Amino acid sequence: QKEVEQNSGPLSVPEGAIASLNCTYSDRGSQSFFWYRQYSGKSPELIMFIYSNGDKEDGRFTAQLNKASQYVSLLIRDSQPSDSATYLCAIRYSSASKIIFGSGTRLSIRP
Amino acid sequence: DGGITQSPKYLFRKEGQNVTLSCEQNLNHDAMYWYRQDPGQGLRLIYYSQIVNDFQKGDIAEGYSVSREKKESFPLTVTSAQKNPTAFYLCASSIDAGGRSTDTQYFGPGTRLTVL
């Protein structure tokens, strides 16, 4: 059983709309949660992390964490064509250096 | 300029050859990691190191070897025992190997390895 699940997509969203990306995980001992963006052929770059239940906002991005339901989401407001990329969800379990990555969701913003 | 560098960007290997991928960081990070990414897949951990002269196997260590003789450097050798080495290899580092919740991994630009 995969430990971090993401819908592979592609998720197609019109420019200017809100893109919603979801990630579920299986281990209740998960401690912190990361969202990375990866453009085709490039390395992942960190968008934001969250470790407390609730919402965390950074510019056009909002991460939402619900530990009881074991999911974490990333919302992208006012989507731009430059947001078209694969978004990787990653999770660190308690007292561990290792991070487990999901397989990513491909997002396409259509003009 | 602080950051993580990987070389080469592209690498071609004949079957049966060992090759070494370089990873260097000047961020003064304690922990370093090697991942492998196959097309349409997430990242899978090969090896990681929390301190100099120490490293641990990740989920797919077979056919790979590493060393950590200096804090700044964490080279990965892909041996001939690795049956399907064609992939995108990513090196990452993080400040604190102690597993603090906010500790974040930052990635180098990657090396694309192709076996001919």
PDB file of C-alpha atoms in Angstrom:
ATOM      1  CA  GLN A   1       0.000   0.000   0.000  1.00  0.00           C
ATOM      2  CA  LYS A   2       1.358   3.386  -0.974  1.00  0.00           C
ATOM      3  CA  GLU A   3       2.024   5.680   1.927  1.00  0.00           C
ATOM      4  CA  VAL A   4       1.340   8.934   0.077  1.00  0.00           C
ATOM      5  CA  GLU A   5      -1.373   9.062  -2.556  1.00  0.00           C
ATOM      6  CA  GLN A   6      -1.945  11.703  -5.213  1.00  0.00           C
ATOM      7  CA  ASN A   7      -4.162  11.750  -8.268  1.00  0.00           C
ATOM      8  CA  SER A   8      -1.770  11.713 -11.221  1.00  0.00           C
ATOM      9  CA  GLY A   9      -3.955  13.998 -13.326  1.00  0.00           C
ATOM     10  CA  PRO A  10      -3.665  15.831 -15.558  1.00  0.00           C
ATOM     11  CA  LEU A  11      -5.780  18.403 -13.788  1.00  0.00           C
ATOM     12  CA  SER A  12      -6.862  21.108 -16.214  1.00  0.00           C
ATOM     13  CA  VAL A  13      -7.859  24.492 -14.774  1.00  0.00           C
ATOM     14  CA  PRO A  14      -8.733  27.723 -16.637  1.00  0.00           C
ATOM     15  CA  GLU A  15      -6.443  30.689 -16.146  1.00  0.00           C
ATOM     16  CA  GLY A  16      -7.528  32.833 -13.205  1.00  0.00           C
ATOM     17  CA  ALA A  17      -9.412  30.016 -11.457  1.00  0.00           C
ATOM     18  CA  ILE A  18      -8.477  28.178  -8.254  1.00  0.00           C
ATOM     19  CA  ALA A  19      -6.528  24.955  -8.657  1.00  0.00           C
ATOM     20  CA  SER A  20      -7.020  22.404  -5.884  1.00  0.00           C
ATOM     21  CA  LEU A  21      -4.490  19.601  -5.406  1.00  0.00           C
ATOM     22  CA  ASN A  22      -5.020  16.838  -2.884  1.00  0.00           C
ATOM     23  CA  CYS A  23      -2.857  14.322  -1.092  1.00  0.00           C
ATOM     24  CA  THR A  24      -3.804  11.546   1.319  1.00  0.00           C
ATOM     25  CA  TYR A  25      -1.502   9.556   3.571  1.00  0.00           C
ATOM     26  CA  SER A  26      -1.734   6.376   5.539  1.00  0.00           C
ATOM     27  CA  ASP A  27       0.384   6.888   8.648  1.00  0.00           C
ATOM     28  CA  ARG A  28      -1.172   8.786  11.538  1.00  0.00           C
ATOM     29  CA  GLY A  29       2.315   9.398  12.907  1.00  0.00           C
ATOM     30  CA  SER A  30       3.057  11.807  10.078  1.00  0.00           C
ATOM     31  CA  GLN A  31       4.539  14.996  11.376  1.00  0.00           C
ATOM     32  CA  SER A  32       5.142  17.522   8.638  1.00  0.00           C
ATOM     33  CA  PHE A  33       3.945  17.988   5.097  1.00  0.00           C
ATOM     34  CA  PHE A  34       5.584  19.595   2.096  1.00  0.00           C
ATOM     35  CA  TRP A  35       4.469  20.707  -1.344  1.00  0.00           C
ATOM     36  CA  TYR A  36       7.026  20.843  -4.146  1.00  0.00           C
ATOM     37  CA  ARG A  37       6.582  22.055  -7.715  1.00  0.00           C
ATOM     38  CA  GLN A  38       8.492  20.343 -10.509  1.00  0.00           C
ATOM     39  CA  TYR A  39       8.679  21.627 -14.043  1.00  0.00           C
ATOM     40  CA  SER A  40       9.316  19.092 -16.779  1.00  0.00           C
ATOM     41  CA  GLY A  41      12.969  18.056 -16.820  1.00  0.00           C
ATOM     42  CA  LYS A  42      13.818  20.124 -13.736  1.00  0.00           C
ATOM     43  CA  SER A  43      14.317  19.377 -10.058  1.00  0.00           C
ATOM     44  CA  PRO A  44      11.611  19.917  -7.424  1.00  0.00           C
ATOM     45  CA  GLU A  45      11.405  23.292  -5.735  1.00  0.00           C
ATOM     46  CA  LEU A  46       9.743  23.837  -2.375  1.00  0.00           C
ATOM     47  CA  ILE A  47       6.491  25.797  -2.368  1.00  0.00           C
ATOM     48  CA  MET A  48       5.597  25.507   1.301  1.00  0.00           C
ATOM     49  CA  PHE A  49       5.363  23.225   4.303  1.00  0.00           C
ATOM     50  CA  ILE A  50       2.729  22.804   7.001  1.00  0.00           C
ATOM     51  CA  TYR A  51       2.661  20.847  10.249  1.00  0.00           C
ATOM     52  CA  SER A  52      -0.337  22.168  12.178  1.00  0.00           C
ATOM     53  CA  ASN A  53      -3.972  21.484  11.413  1.00  0.00           C
ATOM     54  CA  GLY A  54      -5.659  24.249   9.490  1.00  0.00           C
ATOM     55  CA  ASP A  55      -4.627  26.585   6.708  1.00  0.00           C
ATOM     56  CA  LYS A  56      -1.311  28.233   5.904  1.00  0.00           C
ATOM     57  CA  GLU A  57      -1.177  30.946   3.275  1.00  0.00           C
ATOM     58  CA  ASP A  58       1.780  32.202   1.248  1.00  0.00           C
ATOM     59  CA  GLY A  59       0.905  34.569  -1.568  1.00  0.00           C
ATOM     60  CA  ARG A  60      -1.352  32.765  -4.051  1.00  0.00           C
ATOM     61  CA  PHE A  61      -0.761  29.424  -2.340  1.00  0.00           C
ATOM     62  CA  THR A  62      -2.677  27.952   0.592  1.00  0.00           C
ATOM     63  CA  ALA A  63      -1.866  24.637   2.219  1.00  0.00           C
ATOM     64  CA  GLN A  64      -4.597  22.914   4.189  1.00  0.00           C
ATOM     65  CA  LEU A  65      -3.951  20.108   6.660  1.00  0.00           C
ATOM     66  CA  ASN A  66      -6.504  17.809   8.271  1.00  0.00           C
ATOM     67  CA  LYS A  67      -4.732  15.192  10.373  1.00  0.00           C
ATOM     68  CA  ALA A  68      -7.941  13.519  11.528  1.00  0.00           C
ATOM     69  CA  SER A  69      -8.916  12.787   7.926  1.00  0.00           C
ATOM     70  CA  GLN A  70      -5.282  12.272   6.861  1.00  0.00           C
ATOM     71  CA  TYR A  71      -5.187  14.641   3.942  1.00  0.00           C
ATOM     72  CA  VAL A  72      -3.291  17.722   2.913  1.00  0.00           C
ATOM     73  CA  SER A  73      -4.272  20.052   0.099  1.00  0.00           C
ATOM     74  CA  LEU A  74      -2.698  22.837  -1.905  1.00  0.00           C
ATOM     75  CA  LEU A  75      -4.837  25.619  -3.334  1.00  0.00           C
ATOM     76  CA  ILE A  76      -3.476  27.928  -6.016  1.00  0.00           C
ATOM     77  CA  ARG A  77      -5.499  31.109  -6.478  1.00  0.00           C
ATOM     78  CA  ASP A  78      -5.551  33.143  -9.675  1.00  0.00           C
ATOM     79  CA  SER A  79      -3.890  30.300 -11.598  1.00  0.00           C
ATOM     80  CA  GLN A  80      -1.354  31.346 -14.217  1.00  0.00           C
ATOM     81  CA  PRO A  81       0.047  29.394 -17.181  1.00  0.00           C
ATOM     82  CA  SER A  82       3.394  29.406 -15.346  1.00  0.00           C
ATOM     83  CA  ASP A  83       1.764  27.268 -12.640  1.00  0.00           C
ATOM     84  CA  SER A  84       1.559  24.384 -15.121  1.00  0.00           C
ATOM     85  CA  ALA A  85       3.819  21.747 -13.577  1.00  0.00           C
ATOM     86  CA  THR A  86       3.778  18.562 -11.533  1.00  0.00           C
ATOM     87  CA  TYR A  87       3.090  19.084  -7.834  1.00  0.00           C
ATOM     88  CA  LEU A  88       4.640  16.634  -5.403  1.00  0.00           C
ATOM     89  CA  CYS A  89       3.298  16.046  -1.918  1.00  0.00           C
ATOM     90  CA  ALA A  90       5.880  14.876   0.632  1.00  0.00           C
ATOM     91  CA  ILE A  91       5.535  13.743   4.221  1.00  0.00           C
ATOM     92  CA  ARG A  92       7.938  13.343   7.099  1.00  0.00           C
ATOM     93  CA  TYR A  93       7.054  10.886   9.796  1.00  0.00           C
ATOM     94  CA  SER A  94       7.769  11.611  13.428  1.00  0.00           C
ATOM     95  CA  SER A  95      11.406  11.509  14.476  1.00  0.00           C
ATOM     96  CA  ALA A  96      12.671  10.695  11.025  1.00  0.00           C
ATOM     97  CA  SER A  97      14.986  12.354   8.585  1.00  0.00           C
ATOM     98  CA  LYS A  98      13.387  10.647   5.633  1.00  0.00           C
ATOM     99  CA  ILE A  99      10.653  12.218   3.575  1.00  0.00           C
ATOM    100  CA  ILE A 100       8.212  10.095   1.580  1.00  0.00           C
ATOM    101  CA  PHE A 101       7.094  11.542  -1.751  1.00  0.00           C
ATOM    102  CA  GLY A 102       3.872  11.000  -3.628  1.00  0.00           C
ATOM    103  CA  SER A 103       4.008  10.372  -7.360  1.00  0.00           C
ATOM    104  CA  GLY A 104       2.734  13.880  -8.132  1.00  0.00           C
ATOM    105  CA  THR A 105      -0.240  15.546  -9.796  1.00  0.00           C
ATOM    106  CA  ARG A 106       0.228  17.123 -13.206  1.00  0.00           C
ATOM    107  CA  LEU A 107      -1.481  20.516 -13.382  1.00  0.00           C
ATOM    108  CA  SER A 108      -2.249  22.286 -16.645  1.00  0.00           C
ATOM    109  CA  ILE A 109      -3.507  25.873 -16.687  1.00  0.00           C
ATOM    110  CA  ARG A 110      -5.343  26.619 -19.917  1.00  0.00           C
ATOM    111  CA  PRO A 111      -5.449  30.227 -21.210  1.00  0.00           C
TER     112      PRO A 111
ATOM    113  CA  ASP B   1      26.201  31.795  -4.342  1.00  0.00           C
ATOM    114  CA  GLY B   2      24.842  29.145  -2.002  1.00  0.00           C
ATOM    115  CA  GLY B   3      23.347  26.014  -3.359  1.00  0.00           C
ATOM    116  CA  ILE B   4      23.588  22.418  -4.426  1.00  0.00           C
ATOM    117  CA  THR B   5      25.427  21.443  -7.572  1.00  0.00           C
ATOM    118  CA  GLN B   6      25.285  18.149  -9.417  1.00  0.00           C
ATOM    119  CA  SER B   7      27.462  17.002 -12.256  1.00  0.00           C
ATOM    120  CA  PRO B   8      27.313  16.001 -14.949  1.00  0.00           C
ATOM    121  CA  LYS B   9      23.900  17.153 -16.145  1.00  0.00           C
ATOM    122  CA  TYR B  10      23.705  14.276 -18.639  1.00  0.00           C
ATOM    123  CA  LEU B  11      25.577  10.988 -18.403  1.00  0.00           C
ATOM    124  CA  PHE B  12      25.675   8.045 -20.741  1.00  0.00           C
ATOM    125  CA  ARG B  13      26.860   4.662 -19.558  1.00  0.00           C
ATOM    126  CA  LYS B  14      27.527   1.410 -21.311  1.00  0.00           C
ATOM    127  CA  GLU B  15      26.180  -1.725 -19.747  1.00  0.00           C
ATOM    128  CA  GLY B  16      28.592  -3.200 -17.223  1.00  0.00           C
ATOM    129  CA  GLN B  17      30.235   0.116 -16.331  1.00  0.00           C
ATOM    130  CA  ASN B  18      30.248   1.827 -12.975  1.00  0.00           C
ATOM    131  CA  VAL B  19      29.619   5.571 -12.999  1.00  0.00           C
ATOM    132  CA  THR B  20      29.834   8.182 -10.254  1.00  0.00           C
ATOM    133  CA  LEU B  21      27.488  11.139  -9.920  1.00  0.00           C
ATOM    134  CA  SER B  22      28.735  14.180  -8.079  1.00  0.00           C
ATOM    135  CA  CYS B  23      26.796  16.213  -5.514  1.00  0.00           C
ATOM    136  CA  GLU B  24      28.253  19.213  -3.697  1.00  0.00           C
ATOM    137  CA  GLN B  25      26.589  21.721  -1.369  1.00  0.00           C
ATOM    138  CA  ASN B  26      27.875  24.901   0.236  1.00  0.00           C
ATOM    139  CA  LEU B  27      24.856  25.458   2.461  1.00  0.00           C
ATOM    140  CA  ASN B  28      26.554  23.955   5.530  1.00  0.00           C
ATOM    141  CA  HIS B  29      23.770  21.377   5.694  1.00  0.00           C
ATOM    142  CA  ASP B  30      24.323  18.284   7.827  1.00  0.00           C
ATOM    143  CA  ALA B  31      22.087  15.877   5.914  1.00  0.00           C
ATOM    144  CA  MET B  32      22.296  14.830   2.279  1.00  0.00           C
ATOM    145  CA  TYR B  33      20.122  12.530   0.203  1.00  0.00           C
ATOM    146  CA  TRP B  34      20.023  10.744  -3.142  1.00  0.00           C
ATOM    147  CA  TYR B  35      16.779  10.066  -4.974  1.00  0.00           C
ATOM    148  CA  ARG B  36      15.888   8.384  -8.191  1.00  0.00           C
ATOM    149  CA  GLN B  37      12.957   9.509 -10.350  1.00  0.00           C
ATOM    150  CA  ASP B  38      11.520   7.486 -13.218  1.00  0.00           C
ATOM    151  CA  PRO B  39       9.158   9.021 -15.815  1.00  0.00           C
ATOM    152  CA  GLY B  40       5.777   9.822 -14.297  1.00  0.00           C
ATOM    153  CA  GLN B  41       6.884   8.630 -10.893  1.00  0.00           C
ATOM    154  CA  GLY B  42       7.646  10.209  -7.576  1.00  0.00           C
ATOM    155  CA  LEU B  43      11.024  10.267  -5.899  1.00  0.00           C
ATOM    156  CA  ARG B  44      12.455   7.116  -4.375  1.00  0.00           C
ATOM    157  CA  LEU B  45      15.171   7.337  -1.742  1.00  0.00           C
ATOM    158  CA  ILE B  46      18.438   5.549  -2.538  1.00  0.00           C
ATOM    159  CA  TYR B  47      20.757   6.573   0.307  1.00  0.00           C
ATOM    160  CA  TYR B  48      20.976   9.320   2.873  1.00  0.00           C
ATOM    161  CA  SER B  49      23.613  10.633   5.233  1.00  0.00           C
ATOM    162  CA  GLN B  50      23.068  12.530   8.450  1.00  0.00           C
ATOM    163  CA  ILE B  51      26.713  13.180   9.340  1.00  0.00           C
ATOM    164  CA  VAL B  52      30.150  12.802   7.819  1.00  0.00           C
ATOM    165  CA  ASN B  53      31.405   9.211   7.538  1.00  0.00           C
ATOM    166  CA  ASP B  54      27.949   7.784   8.112  1.00  0.00           C
ATOM    167  CA  PHE B  55      25.110   6.897   5.752  1.00  0.00           C
ATOM    168  CA  GLN B  56      22.017   4.711   5.630  1.00  0.00           C
ATOM    169  CA  LYS B  57      20.275   2.742   2.915  1.00  0.00           C
ATOM    170  CA  GLY B  58      17.032   4.059   1.579  1.00  0.00           C
ATOM    171  CA  ASP B  59      14.268   2.119  -0.101  1.00  0.00           C
ATOM    172  CA  ILE B  60      16.146   1.156  -3.280  1.00  0.00           C
ATOM    173  CA  ALA B  61      19.845   0.957  -2.330  1.00  0.00           C
ATOM    174  CA  GLU B  62      20.670  -2.237  -4.231  1.00  0.00           C
ATOM    175  CA  GLY B  63      23.180  -1.598  -7.017  1.00  0.00           C
ATOM    176  CA  TYR B  64      24.253   1.776  -5.617  1.00  0.00           C
ATOM    177  CA  SER B  65      26.997   2.927  -3.262  1.00  0.00           C
ATOM    178  CA  VAL B  66      27.839   6.238  -1.597  1.00  0.00           C
ATOM    179  CA  SER B  67      30.490   7.877   0.545  1.00  0.00           C
ATOM    180  CA  ARG B  68      30.446  10.911   2.829  1.00  0.00           C
ATOM    181  CA  GLU B  69      34.046  11.860   3.518  1.00  0.00           C
ATOM    182  CA  LYS B  70      33.332  15.581   3.607  1.00  0.00           C
ATOM    183  CA  LYS B  71      30.303  17.503   4.816  1.00  0.00           C
ATOM    184  CA  GLU B  72      29.979  19.240   1.456  1.00  0.00           C
ATOM    185  CA  SER B  73      30.124  16.174  -0.769  1.00  0.00           C
ATOM    186  CA  PHE B  74      27.975  13.050  -1.203  1.00  0.00           C
ATOM    187  CA  PRO B  75      28.870  11.195  -4.422  1.00  0.00           C
ATOM    188  CA  LEU B  76      26.718   8.341  -5.700  1.00  0.00           C
ATOM    189  CA  THR B  77      28.144   5.409  -7.639  1.00  0.00           C
ATOM    190  CA  VAL B  78      25.811   3.462  -9.884  1.00  0.00           C
ATOM    191  CA  THR B  79      27.327   0.014 -10.179  1.00  0.00           C
ATOM    192  CA  SER B  80      26.921  -2.627 -12.851  1.00  0.00           C
ATOM    193  CA  ALA B  81      24.737  -4.519 -10.378  1.00  0.00           C
ATOM    194  CA  GLN B  82      21.973  -1.948 -10.862  1.00  0.00           C
ATOM    195  CA  LYS B  83      19.836  -3.651 -13.508  1.00  0.00           C
ATOM    196  CA  ASN B  84      17.844  -0.691 -14.737  1.00  0.00           C
ATOM    197  CA  PRO B  85      19.803   2.486 -13.986  1.00  0.00           C
ATOM    198  CA  THR B  86      18.332   4.790 -16.639  1.00  0.00           C
ATOM    199  CA  ALA B  87      16.620   7.538 -14.616  1.00  0.00           C
ATOM    200  CA  PHE B  88      16.802  11.106 -13.335  1.00  0.00           C
ATOM    201  CA  TYR B  89      18.970  11.289 -10.196  1.00  0.00           C
ATOM    202  CA  LEU B  90      18.397  14.021  -7.662  1.00  0.00           C
ATOM    203  CA  CYS B  91      20.575  15.033  -4.749  1.00  0.00           C
ATOM    204  CA  ALA B  92      19.111  16.983  -1.829  1.00  0.00           C
ATOM    205  CA  SER B  93      20.297  18.421   1.450  1.00  0.00           C
ATOM    206  CA  SER B  94      18.729  19.693   4.657  1.00  0.00           C
ATOM    207  CA  ILE B  95      19.991  21.671   7.623  1.00  0.00           C
ATOM    208  CA  ASP B  96      19.235  19.359  10.465  1.00  0.00           C
ATOM    209  CA  ALA B  97      19.484  15.619  10.422  1.00  0.00           C
ATOM    210  CA  GLY B  98      17.624  15.395  13.700  1.00  0.00           C
ATOM    211  CA  GLY B  99      14.207  15.242  12.070  1.00  0.00           C
ATOM    212  CA  ARG B 100      12.816  18.579  13.195  1.00  0.00           C
ATOM    213  CA  SER B 101       9.336  19.030  11.761  1.00  0.00           C
ATOM    214  CA  THR B 102      10.304  22.179   9.889  1.00  0.00           C
ATOM    215  CA  ASP B 103      13.498  20.800   8.378  1.00  0.00           C
ATOM    216  CA  THR B 104      13.215  21.103   4.615  1.00  0.00           C
ATOM    217  CA  GLN B 105      15.038  19.370   1.812  1.00  0.00           C
ATOM    218  CA  TYR B 106      16.420  21.411  -1.069  1.00  0.00           C
ATOM    219  CA  PHE B 107      17.318  19.842  -4.373  1.00  0.00           C
ATOM    220  CA  GLY B 108      20.149  20.107  -6.841  1.00  0.00           C
ATOM    221  CA  PRO B 109      19.464  20.382 -10.597  1.00  0.00           C
ATOM    222  CA  GLY B 110      19.740  16.619 -11.176  1.00  0.00           C
ATOM    223  CA  THR B 111      21.694  14.242 -13.396  1.00  0.00           C
ATOM    224  CA  ARG B 112      19.984  12.348 -16.187  1.00  0.00           C
ATOM    225  CA  LEU B 113      21.624   8.945 -16.624  1.00  0.00           C
ATOM    226  CA  THR B 114      21.068   6.864 -19.724  1.00  0.00           C
ATOM    227  CA  VAL B 115      22.364   3.351 -20.243  1.00  0.00           C
ATOM    228  CA  LEU B 116      23.230   2.613 -23.848  1.00  0.00           C
TER     229      LEU B 116
END
